[in-house]
Amino acid sequence: MHDRFGIVRVLAKRLPLRDFITAASLAIAPFSAFLYSNREYMGMGDIWLYPVVLVGVIVTFGAPAFFLVGRTWGSRVCLILGWGVFALFLYRDIGKVVDRYLAFTGVSSELGWLVVLGVGAFVIFKLADRPRVLLAGLLFSVSLALLPLMQYGFVKMFSETESADRSAVTSSEAWSFKPDIYYLVLDGLARADVLDEVYGVDVAAFTEILQRDGFVVADRALGAHPLTWLSVPAVLEQEYQAHPGRRGRPATHSRSNGIMSGNNRTHEELTEQGYRFVTATEDEAPFCDLNLSPIRERTTCLVQGNSMDAAIRVRLVEMTPLLGLANRGIFPGLLSRWLTAEDLRPTRDSEAVQAFLVDDLLDVVQSVKTNHEGIPIFVLAHLMYPHPPFTLDSECEPSSHPGFRPSFDSWDDLVGLKMGVACTQKQILELIERVESDAVIVLQSDHGPGLGLLRTGTEVDVEEVPIEDLWVRASVFSAVRLPAKCRDWVSDTYAGVNTFRVILGCLSGKARTLEPVSSFWTWYGDDRTVVDLTDRLRLYESAANSD
């Protein structure tokens, strides 16, 4: 027994904990920063495996080095491995610096990254035997890894989830007619005229079918805001979520996530009327984060799909040079498929989880109806078919079209976009055919497609974005089926904050005051500036239609 403890002590001396912590912290740092910057879309459970695997690689190769080549050389191997992982995720940032400040030299971003990688490795090699330098490196790397995690924890701990004062709008008087209500969030679906003019997709036959079935199609609808986390809360809370001037937009998504999960004016009034709720989405947050919802006991969630997992992996790989190398065919096929998240793409032969379809949704609705007979249902379904990545074809089967990229930014996949629009139409028509004929149905996109400068989620100056790009993003598909007596309440700009003001006014028999229709614009990034683009969009729209 004594010999065993002696061996452990020897091993502990030969494996300096400090160097392993430094290397592990360098490997973890890019992921902690990524988690914090994307904290409203993902949680720690979505990415924990990536840093764990990389730290495992460092330990696997670093530990034997201490025994084979000694403490100093082992320290060098371990720290250079940690630096290599850290530098790997600096690739895009270094490229931006080179392109911006060294473009006149003709130096490529790849060469610039290799120089930084080599210089860093050389410095570590030369200084790995100096205790003070190693201590400074430890403090630096641990700070890089822990500070974003501490910020992430702080934000999560103090998330805003309080309810607003809604007494001015809600009413507790019982309605005489309580139909089922279906609110389909058609993520990224363009308005009919935008689809025709910009993408060459004619949906006239589809809108004619809707109109014959009692729908009113708002052919001049604008979204309240151009981002899902603001536009959907604006619909459910029946108020704009971002305002020009000092008030700006919310600092975080925390309150918005609560609103989308049920802490809103619309759900509150429907709860008073005895409704139960079904929410369908591909990812639990933000629509099914029931910890933020006051109606969790009355809500059933359908969470099905893995496009978020694929998008996270692709976004991480895009930070490195690995994606470019995979696209050039340098890596073996299996590794290339993993790097491009092809293994998470649903196909007819794979076991990857496919996004829910209307059939899945209605199965859940029927189950709730069976368990709560005679109770009206409010269904909120977040449909990702018209939004990248376009994983389904025109028949809503797993797509195998060329040019597919498992990224939320692949709006330039026009083949996939057209198939996504066709699949969306197919699912909507199936739902209309199968639900009760008196059900209220809202078909409304949260925003339009990303075009030009707005194709990706990078921060931009709104004043520098071409008006066509803004118009495409701001114009939303919007249609609603109401009882016949209320259909003339629906204007050609019906959308946004007035969506449920009109519906609940109709069902309660008391018309609600409508808000002026506006498009308050804000974009990704930390800039909280909000711009009212309504007049500019309408002016462009008039000129485009006159042509």
XYZ file of C-alpha atoms in Angstrom:
547
model
C 0.000 0.000 0.000
C 2.858 2.343 0.920
C 4.453 1.722 -2.484
C 1.219 2.596 -4.227
C 0.992 5.969 -2.504
C 4.609 6.573 -3.340
C 3.916 5.965 -7.015
C 0.980 8.395 -6.878
C 3.179 11.079 -5.302
C 5.825 10.569 -7.969
C 3.210 10.839 -10.709
C 1.803 13.989 -9.149
C 5.236 15.579 -9.165
C 5.897 14.561 -12.749
C 2.496 15.896 -13.940
C 2.369 19.575 -12.944
C -1.254 20.527 -12.384
C -0.529 24.156 -13.221
C 0.416 23.448 -16.831
C -2.580 21.196 -17.390
C -4.935 23.843 -15.985
C -3.349 26.489 -18.224
C -3.679 24.340 -21.340
C -7.212 23.237 -20.463
C -8.269 26.848 -19.820
C -6.918 27.917 -23.202
C -8.954 25.141 -24.832
C -12.109 26.056 -22.887
C -11.849 29.837 -23.406
C -13.238 29.965 -27.001
C -16.265 27.909 -25.968
C -17.033 29.984 -22.873
C -16.883 33.157 -24.992
C -19.082 31.510 -27.649
C -21.582 30.428 -24.988
C -21.852 33.906 -23.516
C -22.204 35.657 -26.883
C -24.946 33.204 -27.909
C -26.492 32.800 -24.463
C -30.021 33.592 -25.609
C -30.066 30.840 -28.228
C -28.276 28.025 -26.451
C -27.232 26.656 -23.093
C -24.180 24.998 -21.618
C -25.661 21.588 -22.384
C -25.469 22.351 -26.107
C -21.673 22.687 -26.280
C -20.106 21.078 -23.193
C -18.949 17.997 -25.084
C -16.679 19.941 -27.470
C -14.323 21.447 -24.843
C -14.373 18.221 -22.822
C -13.147 16.238 -25.827
C -10.434 18.776 -26.639
C -9.218 18.859 -23.045
C -9.167 15.077 -23.168
C -6.959 15.224 -26.262
C -4.553 17.572 -24.465
C -4.333 15.227 -21.477
C -3.966 12.161 -23.719
C -0.978 13.596 -25.567
C 0.395 15.829 -22.833
C 0.603 13.318 -19.975
C 2.831 10.787 -21.778
C 5.136 13.625 -22.836
C 5.984 14.377 -19.193
C 7.146 10.793 -18.678
C 8.868 10.323 -22.008
C 10.758 13.595 -22.415
C 10.797 15.163 -18.955
C 9.018 17.917 -17.107
C 10.169 20.933 -19.179
C 9.514 19.327 -22.546
C 6.244 17.866 -21.268
C 5.196 21.328 -20.185
C 6.010 22.649 -23.651
C 3.969 19.941 -25.366
C 0.994 20.485 -23.082
C 0.972 24.281 -23.375
C 1.522 24.269 -27.142
C -1.445 21.899 -27.523
C -3.605 24.284 -25.462
C -2.382 27.250 -27.484
C -3.092 25.372 -30.711
C -6.751 24.841 -29.741
C -7.089 28.472 -28.637
C -5.495 29.783 -31.846
C -7.653 27.471 -33.942
C -10.732 29.450 -32.921
C -8.960 32.778 -33.511
C -8.715 32.041 -37.230
C -11.604 34.261 -38.371
C -10.687 37.123 -36.043
C -7.068 37.098 -37.199
C -8.264 37.002 -40.810
C -10.411 40.086 -40.262
C -7.473 41.983 -38.761
C -5.192 41.002 -41.656
C -7.796 41.927 -44.270
C -8.470 45.266 -42.632
C -4.992 46.488 -41.736
C -2.587 44.470 -43.901
C -4.490 44.168 -47.162
C -1.949 46.429 -48.905
C 0.796 43.874 -48.199
C -0.923 41.087 -50.094
C -0.642 38.807 -47.054
C -3.487 36.286 -46.980
C -5.551 35.708 -43.864
C -4.385 32.065 -43.832
C -0.739 33.125 -43.776
C -1.446 35.688 -41.070
C -3.034 33.006 -38.900
C -0.118 30.618 -39.445
C 2.309 33.351 -38.399
C 0.354 34.012 -35.180
C 0.117 30.286 -34.478
C 3.869 29.825 -35.044
C 4.926 32.866 -33.052
C 2.765 31.814 -30.126
C 4.168 28.289 -30.183
C 7.744 29.636 -30.371
C 7.208 31.954 -27.403
C 5.776 29.091 -25.339
C 8.701 26.857 -26.307
C 11.269 29.450 -25.208
C 9.565 30.514 -21.975
C 8.116 27.220 -20.721
C 10.893 26.827 -18.138
C 10.314 30.179 -16.420
C 8.018 29.882 -13.353
C 6.879 33.501 -13.327
C 5.917 33.404 -16.988
C 4.028 30.153 -16.417
C 2.176 31.675 -13.458
C 1.198 34.694 -15.558
C 0.038 32.346 -18.316
C -2.056 30.422 -15.813
C -3.793 33.555 -14.542
C -4.362 34.832 -18.071
C -5.820 31.593 -19.420
C -8.032 30.931 -16.398
C -9.398 34.478 -16.646
C -10.175 33.982 -20.339
C -12.069 30.790 -19.569
C -13.897 31.833 -16.398
C -14.934 35.440 -17.008
C -17.443 34.658 -19.815
C -18.787 31.739 -17.752
C -19.261 34.021 -14.757
C -21.046 36.577 -16.958
C -23.213 33.801 -18.378
C -24.125 32.581 -14.893
C -24.838 36.111 -13.690
C -27.182 36.809 -16.602
C -29.022 33.516 -16.116
C -29.349 34.068 -12.390
C -30.834 37.528 -12.703
C -32.992 36.999 -15.794
C -36.018 39.261 -16.038
C -39.176 37.176 -15.851
C -41.641 39.524 -14.215
C -45.079 40.080 -15.739
C -46.081 43.475 -17.077
C -49.224 45.396 -16.139
C -51.862 44.154 -18.574
C -55.041 45.424 -16.955
C -55.704 47.877 -19.779
C -56.204 45.139 -22.364
C -57.275 41.857 -20.788
C -60.869 41.094 -19.818
C -62.203 38.400 -17.487
C -65.716 38.296 -18.987
C -66.497 34.850 -20.386
C -66.747 34.602 -24.152
C -69.780 32.989 -25.722
C -67.638 31.402 -28.449
C -64.270 29.803 -27.679
C -62.792 28.208 -30.787
C -59.433 26.519 -30.974
C -56.764 28.991 -32.063
C -53.723 28.070 -34.153
C -50.846 30.545 -34.368
C -48.268 29.296 -36.875
C -44.996 31.226 -36.767
C -43.653 30.768 -40.305
C -40.036 31.566 -39.583
C -38.443 33.616 -42.363
C -41.283 33.207 -44.905
C -41.349 36.145 -47.300
C -44.478 38.035 -48.252
C -46.063 36.929 -51.521
C -44.864 39.927 -53.552
C -41.311 39.568 -52.195
C -41.236 35.881 -53.059
C -42.339 36.707 -56.607
C -40.152 39.762 -57.271
C -36.939 38.746 -55.494
C -36.932 34.941 -55.546
C -39.136 34.115 -58.527
C -41.528 32.025 -56.411
C -45.213 32.416 -57.334
C -47.558 31.624 -54.427
C -50.681 33.142 -55.980
C -52.420 29.757 -56.193
C -51.727 29.175 -52.496
C -53.096 32.539 -51.383
C -56.202 32.002 -53.547
C -56.872 28.715 -51.742
C -56.532 30.513 -48.416
C -58.951 33.218 -49.467
C -61.521 30.674 -50.649
C -61.284 29.069 -47.206
C -62.121 32.331 -45.450
C -58.645 33.715 -44.843
C -57.834 37.378 -45.231
C -54.325 37.808 -46.645
C -52.583 41.043 -45.628
C -50.549 41.865 -48.727
C -48.825 44.936 -47.214
C -47.858 43.449 -43.839
C -44.646 44.497 -42.116
C -43.115 42.799 -39.100
C -42.916 44.825 -35.905
C -39.200 43.993 -35.709
C -36.748 42.067 -37.940
C -35.635 39.525 -35.290
C -37.595 36.550 -33.946
C -36.820 37.310 -30.307
C -38.483 40.712 -30.698
C -41.149 40.172 -33.366
C -42.896 37.147 -31.800
C -43.020 38.770 -28.322
C -44.492 41.870 -29.986
C -47.308 39.698 -31.376
C -47.988 37.848 -28.112
C -47.529 40.818 -25.763
C -49.411 43.066 -28.236
C -46.812 45.798 -27.784
C -43.633 46.848 -29.584
C -40.545 45.443 -27.880
C -38.020 47.977 -29.174
C -38.563 51.704 -29.550
C -36.618 54.526 -31.205
C -35.006 56.904 -28.763
C -33.788 56.379 -25.212
C -35.916 53.332 -24.510
C -34.184 51.349 -27.240
C -34.381 47.573 -27.235
C -34.036 45.124 -24.322
C -30.463 44.575 -23.163
C -30.932 40.788 -23.151
C -33.375 38.225 -24.476
C -34.361 36.998 -21.033
C -37.707 38.766 -20.809
C -38.418 37.953 -24.458
C -37.849 34.248 -23.818
C -40.358 34.387 -20.981
C -42.901 36.115 -23.206
C -42.542 33.501 -25.934
C -42.890 30.705 -23.378
C -46.245 31.988 -22.089
C -45.636 35.029 -19.884
C -47.582 37.420 -22.118
C -50.823 39.288 -22.533
C -52.326 36.860 -25.064
C -51.725 33.697 -23.031
C -52.936 35.443 -19.899
C -56.302 36.372 -21.403
C -56.745 32.932 -22.951
C -55.958 31.350 -19.572
C -58.765 33.403 -18.056
C -61.059 31.931 -20.705
C -60.080 28.379 -19.756
C -57.765 27.561 -22.669
C -55.019 24.970 -22.549
C -51.856 25.369 -24.593
C -49.800 23.311 -27.026
C -46.426 24.652 -28.188
C -44.380 22.985 -30.912
C -40.803 23.938 -31.728
C -37.482 22.429 -32.787
C -35.611 23.623 -29.720
C -36.874 23.949 -26.161
C -35.751 27.541 -25.724
C -37.176 30.071 -26.189
C -40.722 28.847 -26.946
C -40.851 25.999 -24.431
C -38.712 27.232 -21.562
C -41.473 26.519 -19.056
C -39.314 27.623 -16.132
C -40.047 31.147 -17.372
C -43.759 30.523 -17.884
C -46.616 31.132 -15.409
C -48.812 28.686 -17.388
C -46.473 25.699 -17.299
C -49.157 23.493 -15.736
C -51.503 24.187 -18.643
C -48.918 23.781 -21.419
C -47.869 20.736 -23.420
C -44.662 21.023 -25.452
C -43.641 19.177 -28.590
C -39.899 19.590 -29.081
C -38.578 17.764 -32.126
C -35.679 18.460 -34.486
C -31.934 19.047 -34.241
C -31.186 21.916 -36.620
C -29.923 23.921 -33.633
C -27.306 21.263 -32.849
C -26.142 21.303 -36.464
C -26.073 25.103 -36.590
C -24.006 25.322 -33.394
C -21.447 22.876 -34.731
C -21.191 24.658 -38.073
C -20.871 28.048 -36.363
C -18.020 26.724 -34.226
C -16.262 25.099 -37.180
C -16.649 28.323 -39.190
C -14.477 30.043 -36.594
C -11.603 27.763 -37.627
C -9.810 26.938 -40.904
C -11.219 23.399 -40.737
C -14.413 24.110 -42.677
C -12.500 25.456 -45.668
C -10.210 22.434 -45.631
C -13.199 20.092 -45.414
C -14.861 21.804 -48.372
C -11.667 21.324 -50.399
C -11.798 17.574 -49.808
C -8.559 17.467 -47.797
C -10.030 15.500 -44.889
C -11.388 11.937 -45.040
C -15.085 11.696 -45.890
C -16.224 10.750 -42.383
C -14.400 13.700 -40.778
C -15.643 16.112 -43.458
C -19.224 14.966 -42.866
C -18.838 15.574 -39.136
C -17.287 19.018 -39.598
C -20.139 20.087 -41.894
C -22.743 18.481 -39.580
C -23.923 16.172 -42.327
C -24.388 13.445 -39.712
C -27.127 15.575 -38.102
C -28.910 16.169 -41.402
C -32.109 14.107 -41.683
C -32.104 11.744 -44.653
C -34.199 8.769 -45.633
C -31.432 6.452 -44.478
C -30.148 8.242 -41.370
C -31.406 8.212 -37.812
C -31.125 12.004 -37.432
C -34.231 13.560 -35.921
C -36.462 15.340 -38.432
C -38.355 18.519 -37.595
C -41.944 17.978 -36.466
C -44.659 18.038 -39.118
C -48.332 18.940 -38.860
C -49.173 15.281 -38.354
C -46.957 15.205 -35.235
C -48.475 18.459 -34.011
C -52.077 17.332 -34.411
C -51.321 14.064 -32.626
C -50.299 16.092 -29.570
C -53.340 18.369 -29.907
C -55.625 15.343 -30.057
C -53.964 13.870 -26.973
C -54.601 17.094 -25.028
C -58.205 17.173 -26.241
C -58.711 13.583 -25.125
C -57.375 14.333 -21.654
C -59.271 17.636 -21.354
C -62.524 17.103 -23.178
C -64.434 20.250 -24.096
C -61.528 22.592 -23.281
C -60.447 24.996 -26.060
C -56.830 24.792 -27.220
C -54.368 27.504 -28.226
C -51.612 26.105 -30.438
C -48.360 27.970 -31.067
C -46.216 26.194 -33.655
C -42.803 27.529 -34.656
C -42.298 26.210 -38.199
C -38.718 26.334 -39.461
C -39.376 24.887 -42.941
C -38.940 28.226 -44.793
C -35.815 29.132 -42.794
C -32.269 27.813 -43.270
C -30.997 25.198 -42.948
C -33.440 23.805 -45.496
C -33.535 20.159 -44.438
C -36.870 19.254 -46.073
C -37.789 19.073 -49.738
C -41.015 20.177 -51.429
C -42.806 17.072 -50.160
C -41.520 17.641 -46.615
C -39.231 14.625 -46.907
C -35.521 14.814 -45.949
C -33.798 16.821 -48.659
C -30.710 15.749 -50.552
C -30.413 18.809 -52.777
C -26.962 20.093 -53.820
C -25.709 23.269 -52.198
C -27.166 22.395 -48.799
C -25.396 23.952 -45.808
C -26.499 23.227 -42.206
C -26.284 26.902 -41.256
C -28.956 29.340 -40.129
C -27.356 31.886 -42.475
C -27.653 29.948 -45.747
C -30.308 32.199 -47.289
C -28.401 31.955 -50.580
C -29.451 28.303 -50.879
C -32.190 29.217 -53.355
C -33.037 25.611 -54.202
C -33.561 24.874 -50.526
C -35.523 28.109 -50.014
C -37.987 27.272 -52.790
C -38.444 23.753 -51.437
C -38.920 25.152 -47.920
C -41.681 27.448 -49.168
C -43.396 24.537 -50.940
C -43.163 22.346 -47.826
C -44.617 25.161 -45.717
C -47.592 25.495 -48.055
C -48.153 21.735 -47.988
C -48.158 21.616 -44.193
C -50.466 24.611 -43.861
C -53.022 23.151 -46.256
C -52.914 19.833 -44.413
C -53.576 21.581 -41.113
C -56.482 23.587 -42.552
C -58.038 20.412 -43.925
C -57.792 18.516 -40.630
C -58.733 21.049 -37.955
C -62.234 22.256 -37.113
C -63.777 24.532 -39.709
C -64.483 27.193 -37.077
C -60.931 27.246 -35.695
C -59.156 30.588 -35.802
C -55.891 30.225 -37.721
C -53.088 32.787 -37.859
C -50.376 32.288 -40.500
C -47.647 34.831 -39.935
C -43.905 35.000 -40.401
C -41.744 36.644 -37.771
C -39.539 38.278 -40.420
C -38.631 37.894 -44.067
C -35.515 36.254 -45.542
C -31.994 37.585 -45.144
C -30.760 39.301 -48.303
C -27.435 40.954 -49.125
C -25.873 42.517 -46.032
C -28.593 40.957 -43.887
C -27.918 37.391 -44.971
C -25.794 36.696 -41.889
C -26.169 37.669 -38.264
C -23.177 40.004 -38.261
C -23.563 43.508 -36.885
C -24.322 46.147 -39.535
C -25.151 49.835 -39.677
C -28.774 50.090 -40.800
C -28.039 53.305 -42.676
C -25.560 51.423 -44.883
C -27.945 48.579 -45.782
C -29.649 48.843 -49.210
C -33.363 49.547 -48.883
C -34.244 46.401 -50.844
C -32.465 44.256 -48.249
C -34.404 46.003 -45.473
C -37.714 45.645 -47.333
C -37.212 41.916 -47.933
C -36.458 41.335 -44.251
C -39.254 43.549 -42.924
C -42.062 42.308 -45.196
C -43.872 39.355 -43.613
C -46.406 36.841 -44.839
C -49.609 37.360 -42.856
C -53.046 35.766 -43.147
C -55.818 34.999 -40.670
C -59.097 33.096 -40.634
C -61.663 34.662 -38.319
C -65.414 34.276 -37.915
C -67.132 35.876 -40.923
C -68.502 38.763 -38.843
C -64.963 39.986 -38.091
C -63.181 39.541 -41.402
C -63.611 43.160 -42.374
C -61.634 44.067 -39.246
C -58.488 42.757 -40.927
C -56.554 45.395 -42.865
C -54.004 44.855 -45.620
C -51.269 45.674 -43.066
C -52.492 43.157 -40.449
C -49.510 41.821 -38.478
C -47.336 42.482 -35.455
C -48.775 44.057 -32.329
C -52.317 44.153 -33.695
C -52.466 40.433 -34.512
C -54.160 39.303 -31.319
C -55.775 42.638 -30.570
C -57.978 41.941 -33.582
C -58.526 38.243 -32.764
C -59.293 38.675 -29.066
C -61.449 41.690 -29.811
C -63.452 39.603 -32.261
C -63.910 36.646 -29.891
C -64.773 38.819 -26.891
C -67.161 40.998 -28.883
C -65.281 44.105 -27.823
C -63.017 45.688 -30.423
C -59.595 46.662 -29.106
C -57.735 49.850 -29.830
C -55.184 49.171 -32.542
C -51.626 50.471 -32.551
C -50.196 52.374 -35.535
C -48.430 49.927 -37.834
C -44.673 50.465 -37.597
C -41.455 48.631 -38.351
C -38.970 49.425 -35.609
C -35.578 48.192 -36.734
C -32.708 46.859 -34.675
C -30.167 44.186 -35.511
C -27.741 41.697 -34.024
C -24.894 42.854 -31.814
C -24.569 44.993 -28.725
C -25.731 48.216 -30.368
C -29.186 48.946 -28.926
C -30.031 51.612 -31.487
C -33.599 51.347 -32.840
C -34.661 53.038 -36.084
C -38.207 53.595 -37.369
C -38.054 52.452 -41.002
C -41.803 52.451 -41.668
C -41.925 55.470 -43.981
C -38.807 54.434 -45.936
C -40.174 50.927 -46.431
C -43.577 52.151 -47.554
C -42.003 54.624 -49.979
C -39.828 51.908 -51.505
C -42.777 49.536 -51.648
C -44.906 52.089 -53.514
C -42.141 52.744 -56.026
C -41.543 49.029 -56.550
C -45.231 48.305 -57.098
C -45.630 51.199 -59.514
C -42.859 49.734 -61.669
